[in-house]
Amino acid sequence: MTALLETRGLTVTYGGINANDDVTISVEPGTIVGLIGANGAGKTTFIDAITGFARVSSGRVTFAGEDVTGLQPHPRSRRGLVRTFQSLELFEDLTVWDNLLVACDTTRWWTLLPDLLRRSQGDKVASQARWALATAGIEHLADRLPQELSHGQRKLVGVARALAARPQLLLLDEPAAGLDAVESAELSTRLRGLVEEGVTMFLIDHDMGLMMTVCDYVYVLDFGRIIAHGTPAEVRNDPRVIAAYLGSSHGPTEGEA
Ligand SMILES: Nc1ncnc2c1ncn2[C@@H]1O[C@H](COP(=O)(O)OP(=O)(O)OP(=O)(O)O)[C@@H](O)[C@H]1O
Ligand SMILES: [Mg+2]
Protein backbone atom coordinates (compact mmCIF):
# COMPACT_ATOMS: atom_id res chain seq x y z
CA MET A 1 0.00 0.00 0.00
CA THR A 2 1.24 3.50 -0.77
CA ALA A 3 1.52 5.77 2.24
CA LEU A 4 -0.63 8.92 2.30
CA LEU A 5 1.99 10.78 4.31
CA GLU A 6 5.68 10.08 4.63
CA THR A 7 8.49 11.93 6.30
CA ARG A 8 12.10 11.00 5.64
CA GLY A 9 14.87 12.17 7.96
CA LEU A 10 12.90 15.25 8.99
CA THR A 11 14.96 17.63 11.10
CA VAL A 12 13.87 20.95 12.60
CA THR A 13 16.42 23.05 14.45
CA TYR A 14 15.61 25.77 16.99
CA GLY A 15 18.54 27.72 18.39
CA GLY A 16 21.04 24.95 17.71
CA ILE A 17 18.82 22.23 19.18
CA ASN A 18 17.12 19.62 17.05
CA ALA A 19 13.47 19.79 18.11
CA ASN A 20 12.92 17.06 15.49
CA ASP A 21 15.89 14.89 14.70
CA ASP A 22 15.90 12.63 11.64
CA VAL A 23 12.24 11.67 11.97
CA THR A 24 10.99 9.06 9.49
CA ILE A 25 7.38 7.93 9.67
CA SER A 26 4.61 6.86 7.36
CA VAL A 27 0.83 7.02 7.58
CA GLU A 28 -1.22 4.55 5.56
CA PRO A 29 -4.58 5.69 4.22
CA GLY A 30 -7.57 4.69 6.33
CA THR A 31 -5.65 4.46 9.59
CA ILE A 32 -5.14 6.50 12.76
CA VAL A 33 -1.47 6.94 13.56
CA GLY A 34 -0.45 8.34 16.94
CA LEU A 35 2.56 10.23 18.21
CA ILE A 36 3.32 10.19 21.92
CA GLY A 37 6.14 11.64 23.97
CA ALA A 38 6.84 13.72 27.07
CA ASN A 39 6.27 17.48 27.24
CA GLY A 40 8.77 19.21 24.97
CA ALA A 41 9.64 16.02 23.03
CA GLY A 42 8.91 17.78 19.74
CA LYS A 43 5.40 16.54 18.89
CA THR A 44 3.84 19.91 17.98
CA THR A 45 7.00 20.84 16.08
CA PHE A 46 6.51 17.72 13.98
CA ILE A 47 2.96 18.74 13.01
CA ASP A 48 4.30 22.26 12.34
CA ALA A 49 6.90 20.81 9.98
CA ILE A 50 4.44 18.56 8.16
CA THR A 51 1.94 21.38 7.64
CA GLY A 52 4.46 24.10 6.71
CA PHE A 53 4.45 26.12 9.96
CA ALA A 54 8.05 25.24 10.86
CA ARG A 55 11.09 25.42 8.62
CA VAL A 56 12.64 22.05 7.91
CA SER A 57 16.42 22.09 7.97
CA SER A 58 16.78 18.69 6.34
CA GLY A 59 14.66 15.78 5.22
CA ARG A 60 11.41 15.76 3.31
CA VAL A 61 7.64 15.48 3.58
CA THR A 62 5.69 13.56 0.94
CA PHE A 63 1.90 13.83 0.83
CA ALA A 64 -0.19 11.74 -1.59
CA GLY A 65 2.92 11.03 -3.62
CA GLU A 66 3.96 14.69 -3.91
CA ASP A 67 6.99 16.28 -2.27
CA VAL A 68 5.41 19.18 -0.29
CA THR A 69 8.49 20.07 1.80
CA GLY A 70 8.89 23.54 0.28
CA LEU A 71 5.20 24.53 0.23
CA GLN A 72 3.56 27.17 2.42
CA PRO A 73 0.79 26.09 4.85
CA HIS A 74 -2.14 27.20 2.67
CA PRO A 75 -1.28 25.18 -0.46
CA ARG A 76 -0.74 22.17 1.79
CA SER A 77 -4.19 22.53 3.39
CA ARG A 78 -5.75 22.94 -0.06
CA ARG A 79 -4.27 19.55 -0.92
CA GLY A 80 -6.08 18.07 2.09
CA LEU A 81 -3.34 18.24 4.72
CA VAL A 82 -5.24 19.93 7.57
CA ARG A 83 -4.27 20.49 11.21
CA THR A 84 -5.73 21.68 14.47
CA PHE A 85 -3.77 23.80 16.93
CA GLN A 86 -2.85 22.77 20.47
CA SER A 87 -4.26 26.01 21.90
CA LEU A 88 -7.67 26.14 20.33
CA GLU A 89 -8.72 29.56 19.10
CA LEU A 90 -12.38 29.98 18.20
CA PHE A 91 -13.90 33.24 17.00
CA GLU A 92 -15.81 34.14 20.15
CA ASP A 93 -18.21 36.59 18.47
CA LEU A 94 -19.24 34.12 15.77
CA THR A 95 -21.68 31.25 16.16
CA VAL A 96 -20.39 27.71 15.83
CA TRP A 97 -21.87 27.63 12.30
CA ASP A 98 -20.01 30.80 11.26
CA ASN A 99 -16.80 29.51 12.83
CA LEU A 100 -17.11 26.58 10.42
CA LEU A 101 -17.97 28.66 7.36
CA VAL A 102 -14.86 30.74 7.85
CA ALA A 103 -12.79 27.55 7.81
CA CYS A 104 -14.43 26.21 4.66
CA ASP A 105 -12.74 28.85 2.61
CA THR A 106 -10.90 31.69 4.27
CA THR A 107 -10.37 33.62 1.07
CA ARG A 108 -14.04 33.45 -0.02
CA TRP A 109 -12.92 33.70 -3.64
CA TRP A 110 -16.36 32.48 -4.68
CA THR A 111 -18.00 35.76 -3.64
CA LEU A 112 -16.36 37.25 -6.74
CA LEU A 113 -18.15 34.86 -9.08
CA PRO A 114 -21.27 35.59 -11.14
CA ASP A 115 -24.53 35.00 -9.33
CA LEU A 116 -25.42 31.48 -10.40
CA LEU A 117 -21.93 30.11 -9.90
CA ARG A 118 -21.69 31.88 -6.56
CA ARG A 119 -24.86 30.25 -5.32
CA SER A 120 -23.60 26.79 -6.24
CA GLN A 121 -20.27 27.46 -4.49
CA GLY A 122 -22.16 28.80 -1.46
CA ASP A 123 -24.22 25.60 -1.39
CA LYS A 124 -21.07 23.54 -1.57
CA VAL A 125 -19.53 25.40 1.35
CA ALA A 126 -22.71 25.05 3.41
CA SER A 127 -22.93 21.33 2.71
CA GLN A 128 -19.28 20.95 3.72
CA ALA A 129 -19.99 22.74 6.99
CA ARG A 130 -23.10 20.61 7.61
CA TRP A 131 -21.11 17.44 7.01
CA ALA A 132 -18.42 18.64 9.43
CA LEU A 133 -21.00 19.40 12.16
CA ALA A 134 -22.73 16.05 11.72
CA THR A 135 -19.48 14.11 11.69
CA ALA A 136 -18.32 15.80 14.87
CA GLY A 137 -21.77 15.13 16.36
CA ILE A 138 -22.52 18.77 17.21
CA GLU A 139 -25.32 19.75 14.82
CA HIS A 140 -27.38 20.88 17.82
CA LEU A 141 -24.73 23.49 18.68
CA ALA A 142 -24.74 25.29 15.31
CA ASP A 143 -26.38 28.49 16.57
CA ARG A 144 -24.54 28.72 19.88
CA LEU A 145 -21.67 31.06 20.70
CA PRO A 146 -18.39 29.42 21.78
CA GLN A 147 -18.62 30.99 25.26
CA GLU A 148 -21.85 29.07 25.91
CA LEU A 149 -20.12 25.72 25.37
CA SER A 150 -18.35 23.33 27.69
CA HIS A 151 -14.63 22.70 27.20
CA GLY A 152 -15.36 19.33 25.57
CA GLN A 153 -17.87 20.89 23.17
CA ARG A 154 -15.36 23.60 22.23
CA LYS A 155 -12.80 20.93 21.40
CA LEU A 156 -15.34 19.25 19.12
CA VAL A 157 -15.98 22.58 17.38
CA GLY A 158 -12.22 22.72 16.77
CA VAL A 159 -12.32 19.25 15.19
CA ALA A 160 -15.40 20.21 13.14
CA ARG A 161 -13.71 23.37 11.94
CA ALA A 162 -10.76 21.34 10.68
CA LEU A 163 -13.17 18.90 9.05
CA ALA A 164 -14.91 21.75 7.23
CA ALA A 165 -11.74 22.14 5.18
CA ARG A 166 -12.34 18.59 3.87
CA PRO A 167 -9.08 16.99 4.99
CA GLN A 168 -7.65 13.85 3.50
CA LEU A 169 -5.27 13.74 6.41
CA LEU A 170 -6.27 15.41 9.67
CA LEU A 171 -3.51 16.17 12.15
CA LEU A 172 -4.90 16.67 15.66
CA ASP A 173 -2.73 18.25 18.36
CA GLU A 174 -4.04 17.13 21.77
CA PRO A 175 -7.77 17.05 21.03
CA ALA A 176 -8.47 15.35 24.38
CA ALA A 177 -6.58 17.82 26.59
CA GLY A 178 -8.89 18.95 29.37
CA LEU A 179 -11.64 16.48 28.51
CA ASP A 180 -13.15 14.28 31.23
CA ALA A 181 -13.27 10.49 30.86
CA VAL A 182 -16.76 10.50 29.34
CA GLU A 183 -15.89 13.20 26.80
CA SER A 184 -12.65 11.43 25.92
CA ALA A 185 -14.50 8.14 25.27
CA GLU A 186 -17.00 10.04 23.13
CA LEU A 187 -14.16 11.65 21.17
CA SER A 188 -12.61 8.25 20.62
CA THR A 189 -15.84 6.99 19.02
CA ARG A 190 -16.04 10.10 16.85
CA LEU A 191 -12.46 9.69 15.62
CA ARG A 192 -13.03 6.05 14.65
CA GLY A 193 -16.18 7.19 12.83
CA LEU A 194 -14.11 9.68 10.87
CA VAL A 195 -11.95 6.91 9.47
CA GLU A 196 -15.15 5.34 8.12
CA GLU A 197 -15.81 8.69 6.41
CA GLY A 198 -12.50 8.39 4.57
CA VAL A 199 -10.41 10.71 6.77
CA THR A 200 -6.97 9.44 7.72
CA MET A 201 -5.61 10.78 11.00
CA PHE A 202 -2.38 11.69 12.72
CA LEU A 203 -3.01 12.15 16.41
CA ILE A 204 -1.01 13.63 19.28
CA ASP A 205 -2.30 13.24 22.81
CA HIS A 206 -1.22 12.63 26.39
CA ASP A 207 -4.42 10.68 27.11
CA MET A 208 -3.05 7.13 26.99
CA GLY A 209 -6.51 5.58 27.24
CA LEU A 210 -7.53 7.41 24.08
CA MET A 211 -4.26 6.74 22.22
CA MET A 212 -4.16 3.03 23.02
CA THR A 213 -7.78 2.44 21.98
CA VAL A 214 -8.01 4.64 18.93
CA CYS A 215 -4.64 4.31 17.18
CA ASP A 216 -3.72 1.58 14.71
CA TYR A 217 -0.04 2.41 15.00
CA VAL A 218 1.99 4.57 17.39
CA TYR A 219 5.33 6.37 17.17
CA VAL A 220 7.19 7.46 20.30
CA LEU A 221 9.25 10.64 20.30
CA ASP A 222 11.92 11.41 22.88
CA PHE A 223 14.12 14.53 22.64
CA GLY A 224 13.13 14.92 19.00
CA ARG A 225 13.97 11.35 17.96
CA ILE A 226 11.73 8.36 17.28
CA ILE A 227 12.70 5.79 19.90
CA ALA A 228 10.01 3.17 19.23
CA HIS A 229 7.07 2.42 16.99
CA GLY A 230 4.52 -0.32 16.61
CA THR A 231 0.98 -1.28 17.51
CA PRO A 232 -0.32 0.18 20.78
CA ALA A 233 0.30 -3.14 22.53
CA GLU A 234 3.90 -3.34 21.26
CA VAL A 235 4.67 0.23 22.22
CA ARG A 236 3.11 -0.03 25.67
CA ASN A 237 5.40 -2.94 26.56
CA ASP A 238 8.57 -1.55 25.00
CA PRO A 239 11.19 -1.08 27.77
CA ARG A 240 12.64 2.02 26.04
CA VAL A 241 9.22 3.63 26.06
CA ILE A 242 8.58 2.77 29.67
CA ALA A 243 11.98 4.19 30.64
CA ALA A 244 11.74 7.35 28.54
CA TYR A 245 8.11 8.19 28.88
CA LEU A 246 5.63 6.02 30.66
CA GLY A 247 7.83 5.73 33.73
CA SER A 248 9.06 9.30 33.77
CA SER A 249 7.85 12.12 35.98
CA HIS A 250 6.50 13.79 32.83
CA GLY A 251 4.09 10.90 32.55
CA PRO A 252 1.23 10.73 30.14
CA THR A 253 -1.40 11.21 32.81
CA GLU A 254 -0.04 14.63 33.64
CA GLY A 255 -1.36 16.18 30.44
CA GLU A 256 -1.94 19.88 30.06
CA ALA A 257 -4.56 22.24 28.73
N1 LIG B 1 8.85 28.33 17.56
C1 LIG B 1 9.81 27.85 18.35
N2 LIG B 1 10.97 28.51 18.54
C2 LIG B 1 11.95 28.02 19.33
N3 LIG B 1 11.86 26.85 20.00
C3 LIG B 1 10.73 26.14 19.87
C4 LIG B 1 9.63 26.59 19.05
N4 LIG B 1 8.63 25.67 19.11
C5 LIG B 1 9.08 24.69 19.92
N5 LIG B 1 10.32 24.97 20.38
C6 LIG B 1 11.13 24.10 21.27
O1 LIG B 1 11.19 22.81 20.64
C7 LIG B 1 11.06 21.78 21.61
C8 LIG B 1 9.86 20.90 21.26
O2 LIG B 1 8.65 21.64 21.51
P1 LIG B 1 7.21 21.11 21.09
O3 LIG B 1 6.25 22.19 21.37
O4 LIG B 1 7.28 20.59 19.71
O5 LIG B 1 7.01 19.90 22.11
P2 LIG B 1 5.71 19.01 22.40
O6 LIG B 1 6.16 17.60 22.34
O7 LIG B 1 4.60 19.43 21.52
O8 LIG B 1 5.38 19.38 23.92
P3 LIG B 1 3.95 19.45 24.69
O9 LIG B 1 3.60 18.04 25.05
O10 LIG B 1 4.26 20.26 25.91
O11 LIG B 1 2.96 20.11 23.79
C9 LIG B 1 10.94 22.46 22.97
O12 LIG B 1 12.22 22.49 23.54
C10 LIG B 1 10.46 23.85 22.61
O13 LIG B 1 10.87 24.78 23.56
MG1 LIG C 1 2.73 20.20 21.83
CSV table of C-alpha atoms and ligand atoms in Angstrom, one decimal:
chain,number,residue,atom,x,y,z
A,1,MET,CA,0.0,0.0,0.0
A,2,THR,CA,1.2,3.5,-0.8
A,3,ALA,CA,1.5,5.8,2.2
A,4,LEU,CA,-0.6,8.9,2.3
A,5,LEU,CA,2.0,10.8,4.3
A,6,GLU,CA,5.7,10.1,4.6
A,7,THR,CA,8.5,11.9,6.3
A,8,ARG,CA,12.1,11.0,5.6
A,9,GLY,CA,14.9,12.2,8.0
A,10,LEU,CA,12.9,15.3,9.0
A,11,THR,CA,15.0,17.6,11.1
A,12,VAL,CA,13.9,20.9,12.6
A,13,THR,CA,16.4,23.0,14.5
A,14,TYR,CA,15.6,25.8,17.0
A,15,GLY,CA,18.5,27.7,18.4
A,16,GLY,CA,21.0,25.0,17.7
A,17,ILE,CA,18.8,22.2,19.2
A,18,ASN,CA,17.1,19.6,17.1
A,19,ALA,CA,13.5,19.8,18.1
A,20,ASN,CA,12.9,17.1,15.5
A,21,ASP,CA,15.9,14.9,14.7
A,22,ASP,CA,15.9,12.6,11.6
A,23,VAL,CA,12.2,11.7,12.0
A,24,THR,CA,11.0,9.1,9.5
A,25,ILE,CA,7.4,7.9,9.7
A,26,SER,CA,4.6,6.9,7.4
A,27,VAL,CA,0.8,7.0,7.6
A,28,GLU,CA,-1.2,4.5,5.6
A,29,PRO,CA,-4.6,5.7,4.2
A,30,GLY,CA,-7.6,4.7,6.3
A,31,THR,CA,-5.6,4.5,9.6
A,32,ILE,CA,-5.1,6.5,12.8
A,33,VAL,CA,-1.5,6.9,13.6
A,34,GLY,CA,-0.5,8.3,16.9
A,35,LEU,CA,2.6,10.2,18.2
A,36,ILE,CA,3.3,10.2,21.9
A,37,GLY,CA,6.1,11.6,24.0
A,38,ALA,CA,6.8,13.7,27.1
A,39,ASN,CA,6.3,17.5,27.2
A,40,GLY,CA,8.8,19.2,25.0
A,41,ALA,CA,9.6,16.0,23.0
A,42,GLY,CA,8.9,17.8,19.7
A,43,LYS,CA,5.4,16.5,18.9
A,44,THR,CA,3.8,19.9,18.0
A,45,THR,CA,7.0,20.8,16.1
A,46,PHE,CA,6.5,17.7,14.0
A,47,ILE,CA,3.0,18.7,13.0
A,48,ASP,CA,4.3,22.3,12.3
A,49,ALA,CA,6.9,20.8,10.0
A,50,ILE,CA,4.4,18.6,8.2
A,51,THR,CA,1.9,21.4,7.6
A,52,GLY,CA,4.5,24.1,6.7
A,53,PHE,CA,4.5,26.1,10.0
A,54,ALA,CA,8.0,25.2,10.9
A,55,ARG,CA,11.1,25.4,8.6
A,56,VAL,CA,12.6,22.1,7.9
A,57,SER,CA,16.4,22.1,8.0
A,58,SER,CA,16.8,18.7,6.3
A,59,GLY,CA,14.7,15.8,5.2
A,60,ARG,CA,11.4,15.8,3.3
A,61,VAL,CA,7.6,15.5,3.6
A,62,THR,CA,5.7,13.6,0.9
A,63,PHE,CA,1.9,13.8,0.8
A,64,ALA,CA,-0.2,11.7,-1.6
A,65,GLY,CA,2.9,11.0,-3.6
A,66,GLU,CA,4.0,14.7,-3.9
A,67,ASP,CA,7.0,16.3,-2.3
A,68,VAL,CA,5.4,19.2,-0.3
A,69,THR,CA,8.5,20.1,1.8
A,70,GLY,CA,8.9,23.5,0.3
A,71,LEU,CA,5.2,24.5,0.2
A,72,GLN,CA,3.6,27.2,2.4
A,73,PRO,CA,0.8,26.1,4.8
A,74,HIS,CA,-2.1,27.2,2.7
A,75,PRO,CA,-1.3,25.2,-0.5
A,76,ARG,CA,-0.7,22.2,1.8
A,77,SER,CA,-4.2,22.5,3.4
A,78,ARG,CA,-5.7,22.9,-0.1
A,79,ARG,CA,-4.3,19.6,-0.9
A,80,GLY,CA,-6.1,18.1,2.1
A,81,LEU,CA,-3.3,18.2,4.7
A,82,VAL,CA,-5.2,19.9,7.6
A,83,ARG,CA,-4.3,20.5,11.2
A,84,THR,CA,-5.7,21.7,14.5
A,85,PHE,CA,-3.8,23.8,16.9
A,86,GLN,CA,-2.9,22.8,20.5
A,87,SER,CA,-4.3,26.0,21.9
A,88,LEU,CA,-7.7,26.1,20.3
A,89,GLU,CA,-8.7,29.6,19.1
A,90,LEU,CA,-12.4,30.0,18.2
A,91,PHE,CA,-13.9,33.2,17.0
A,92,GLU,CA,-15.8,34.1,20.1
A,93,ASP,CA,-18.2,36.6,18.5
A,94,LEU,CA,-19.2,34.1,15.8
A,95,THR,CA,-21.7,31.2,16.2
A,96,VAL,CA,-20.4,27.7,15.8
A,97,TRP,CA,-21.9,27.6,12.3
A,98,ASP,CA,-20.0,30.8,11.3
A,99,ASN,CA,-16.8,29.5,12.8
A,100,LEU,CA,-17.1,26.6,10.4
A,101,LEU,CA,-18.0,28.7,7.4
A,102,VAL,CA,-14.9,30.7,7.9
A,103,ALA,CA,-12.8,27.5,7.8
A,104,CYS,CA,-14.4,26.2,4.7
A,105,ASP,CA,-12.7,28.9,2.6
A,106,THR,CA,-10.9,31.7,4.3
A,107,THR,CA,-10.4,33.6,1.1
A,108,ARG,CA,-14.0,33.4,0.0
A,109,TRP,CA,-12.9,33.7,-3.6
A,110,TRP,CA,-16.4,32.5,-4.7
A,111,THR,CA,-18.0,35.8,-3.6
A,112,LEU,CA,-16.4,37.2,-6.7
A,113,LEU,CA,-18.1,34.9,-9.1
A,114,PRO,CA,-21.3,35.6,-11.1
A,115,ASP,CA,-24.5,35.0,-9.3
A,116,LEU,CA,-25.4,31.5,-10.4
A,117,LEU,CA,-21.9,30.1,-9.9
A,118,ARG,CA,-21.7,31.9,-6.6
A,119,ARG,CA,-24.9,30.3,-5.3
A,120,SER,CA,-23.6,26.8,-6.2
A,121,GLN,CA,-20.3,27.5,-4.5
A,122,GLY,CA,-22.2,28.8,-1.5
A,123,ASP,CA,-24.2,25.6,-1.4
A,124,LYS,CA,-21.1,23.5,-1.6
A,125,VAL,CA,-19.5,25.4,1.3
A,126,ALA,CA,-22.7,25.1,3.4
A,127,SER,CA,-22.9,21.3,2.7
A,128,GLN,CA,-19.3,20.9,3.7
A,129,ALA,CA,-20.0,22.7,7.0
A,130,ARG,CA,-23.1,20.6,7.6
A,131,TRP,CA,-21.1,17.4,7.0
A,132,ALA,CA,-18.4,18.6,9.4
A,133,LEU,CA,-21.0,19.4,12.2
A,134,ALA,CA,-22.7,16.0,11.7
A,135,THR,CA,-19.5,14.1,11.7
A,136,ALA,CA,-18.3,15.8,14.9
A,137,GLY,CA,-21.8,15.1,16.4
A,138,ILE,CA,-22.5,18.8,17.2
A,139,GLU,CA,-25.3,19.8,14.8
A,140,HIS,CA,-27.4,20.9,17.8
A,141,LEU,CA,-24.7,23.5,18.7
A,142,ALA,CA,-24.7,25.3,15.3
A,143,ASP,CA,-26.4,28.5,16.6
A,144,ARG,CA,-24.5,28.7,19.9
A,145,LEU,CA,-21.7,31.1,20.7
A,146,PRO,CA,-18.4,29.4,21.8
A,147,GLN,CA,-18.6,31.0,25.3
A,148,GLU,CA,-21.8,29.1,25.9
A,149,LEU,CA,-20.1,25.7,25.4
A,150,SER,CA,-18.3,23.3,27.7
A,151,HIS,CA,-14.6,22.7,27.2
A,152,GLY,CA,-15.4,19.3,25.6
A,153,GLN,CA,-17.9,20.9,23.2
A,154,ARG,CA,-15.4,23.6,22.2
A,155,LYS,CA,-12.8,20.9,21.4
A,156,LEU,CA,-15.3,19.3,19.1
A,157,VAL,CA,-16.0,22.6,17.4
A,158,GLY,CA,-12.2,22.7,16.8
A,159,VAL,CA,-12.3,19.3,15.2
A,160,ALA,CA,-15.4,20.2,13.1
A,161,ARG,CA,-13.7,23.4,11.9
A,162,ALA,CA,-10.8,21.3,10.7
A,163,LEU,CA,-13.2,18.9,9.0
A,164,ALA,CA,-14.9,21.7,7.2
A,165,ALA,CA,-11.7,22.1,5.2
A,166,ARG,CA,-12.3,18.6,3.9
A,167,PRO,CA,-9.1,17.0,5.0
A,168,GLN,CA,-7.6,13.8,3.5
A,169,LEU,CA,-5.3,13.7,6.4
A,170,LEU,CA,-6.3,15.4,9.7
A,171,LEU,CA,-3.5,16.2,12.2
A,172,LEU,CA,-4.9,16.7,15.7
A,173,ASP,CA,-2.7,18.3,18.4
A,174,GLU,CA,-4.0,17.1,21.8
A,175,PRO,CA,-7.8,17.0,21.0
A,176,ALA,CA,-8.5,15.3,24.4
A,177,ALA,CA,-6.6,17.8,26.6
A,178,GLY,CA,-8.9,18.9,29.4
A,179,LEU,CA,-11.6,16.5,28.5
A,180,ASP,CA,-13.1,14.3,31.2
A,181,ALA,CA,-13.3,10.5,30.9
A,182,VAL,CA,-16.8,10.5,29.3
A,183,GLU,CA,-15.9,13.2,26.8
A,184,SER,CA,-12.6,11.4,25.9
A,185,ALA,CA,-14.5,8.1,25.3
A,186,GLU,CA,-17.0,10.0,23.1
A,187,LEU,CA,-14.2,11.6,21.2
A,188,SER,CA,-12.6,8.2,20.6
A,189,THR,CA,-15.8,7.0,19.0
A,190,ARG,CA,-16.0,10.1,16.8
A,191,LEU,CA,-12.5,9.7,15.6
A,192,ARG,CA,-13.0,6.1,14.6
A,193,GLY,CA,-16.2,7.2,12.8
A,194,LEU,CA,-14.1,9.7,10.9
A,195,VAL,CA,-12.0,6.9,9.5
A,196,GLU,CA,-15.1,5.3,8.1
A,197,GLU,CA,-15.8,8.7,6.4
A,198,GLY,CA,-12.5,8.4,4.6
A,199,VAL,CA,-10.4,10.7,6.8
A,200,THR,CA,-7.0,9.4,7.7
A,201,MET,CA,-5.6,10.8,11.0
A,202,PHE,CA,-2.4,11.7,12.7
A,203,LEU,CA,-3.0,12.2,16.4
A,204,ILE,CA,-1.0,13.6,19.3
A,205,ASP,CA,-2.3,13.2,22.8
A,206,HIS,CA,-1.2,12.6,26.4
A,207,ASP,CA,-4.4,10.7,27.1
A,208,MET,CA,-3.0,7.1,27.0
A,209,GLY,CA,-6.5,5.6,27.2
A,210,LEU,CA,-7.5,7.4,24.1
A,211,MET,CA,-4.3,6.7,22.2
A,212,MET,CA,-4.2,3.0,23.0
A,213,THR,CA,-7.8,2.4,22.0
A,214,VAL,CA,-8.0,4.6,18.9
A,215,CYS,CA,-4.6,4.3,17.2
A,216,ASP,CA,-3.7,1.6,14.7
A,217,TYR,CA,0.0,2.4,15.0
A,218,VAL,CA,2.0,4.6,17.4
A,219,TYR,CA,5.3,6.4,17.2
A,220,VAL,CA,7.2,7.5,20.3
A,221,LEU,CA,9.2,10.6,20.3
A,222,ASP,CA,11.9,11.4,22.9
A,223,PHE,CA,14.1,14.5,22.6
A,224,GLY,CA,13.1,14.9,19.0
A,225,ARG,CA,14.0,11.4,18.0
A,226,ILE,CA,11.7,8.4,17.3
A,227,ILE,CA,12.7,5.8,19.9
A,228,ALA,CA,10.0,3.2,19.2
A,229,HIS,CA,7.1,2.4,17.0
A,230,GLY,CA,4.5,-0.3,16.6
A,231,THR,CA,1.0,-1.3,17.5
A,232,PRO,CA,-0.3,0.2,20.8
A,233,ALA,CA,0.3,-3.1,22.5
A,234,GLU,CA,3.9,-3.3,21.3
A,235,VAL,CA,4.7,0.2,22.2
A,236,ARG,CA,3.1,0.0,25.7
A,237,ASN,CA,5.4,-2.9,26.6
A,238,ASP,CA,8.6,-1.6,25.0
A,239,PRO,CA,11.2,-1.1,27.8
A,240,ARG,CA,12.6,2.0,26.0
A,241,VAL,CA,9.2,3.6,26.1
A,242,ILE,CA,8.6,2.8,29.7
A,243,ALA,CA,12.0,4.2,30.6
A,244,ALA,CA,11.7,7.3,28.5
A,245,TYR,CA,8.1,8.2,28.9
A,246,LEU,CA,5.6,6.0,30.7
A,247,GLY,CA,7.8,5.7,33.7
A,248,SER,CA,9.1,9.3,33.8
A,249,SER,CA,7.8,12.1,36.0
A,250,HIS,CA,6.5,13.8,32.8
A,251,GLY,CA,4.1,10.9,32.6
A,252,PRO,CA,1.2,10.7,30.1
A,253,THR,CA,-1.4,11.2,32.8
A,254,GLU,CA,0.0,14.6,33.6
A,255,GLY,CA,-1.4,16.2,30.4
A,256,GLU,CA,-1.9,19.9,30.1
A,257,ALA,CA,-4.6,22.2,28.7
B,1,LIG,N1,8.9,28.3,17.6
B,1,LIG,C1,9.8,27.8,18.4
B,1,LIG,N2,11.0,28.5,18.5
B,1,LIG,C2,11.9,28.0,19.3
B,1,LIG,N3,11.9,26.8,20.0
B,1,LIG,C3,10.7,26.1,19.9
B,1,LIG,C4,9.6,26.6,19.0
B,1,LIG,N4,8.6,25.7,19.1
B,1,LIG,C5,9.1,24.7,19.9
B,1,LIG,N5,10.3,25.0,20.4
B,1,LIG,C6,11.1,24.1,21.3
B,1,LIG,O1,11.2,22.8,20.6
B,1,LIG,C7,11.1,21.8,21.6
B,1,LIG,C8,9.9,20.9,21.3
B,1,LIG,O2,8.7,21.6,21.5
B,1,LIG,P1,7.2,21.1,21.1
B,1,LIG,O3,6.3,22.2,21.4
B,1,LIG,O4,7.3,20.6,19.7
B,1,LIG,O5,7.0,19.9,22.1
B,1,LIG,P2,5.7,19.0,22.4
B,1,LIG,O6,6.2,17.6,22.3
B,1,LIG,O7,4.6,19.4,21.5
B,1,LIG,O8,5.4,19.4,23.9
B,1,LIG,P3,4.0,19.5,24.7
B,1,LIG,O9,3.6,18.0,25.0
B,1,LIG,O10,4.3,20.3,25.9
B,1,LIG,O11,3.0,20.1,23.8
B,1,LIG,C9,10.9,22.5,23.0
B,1,LIG,O12,12.2,22.5,23.5
B,1,LIG,C10,10.5,23.8,22.6
B,1,LIG,O13,10.9,24.8,23.6
B,2,MG,MG,2.7,20.2,21.8
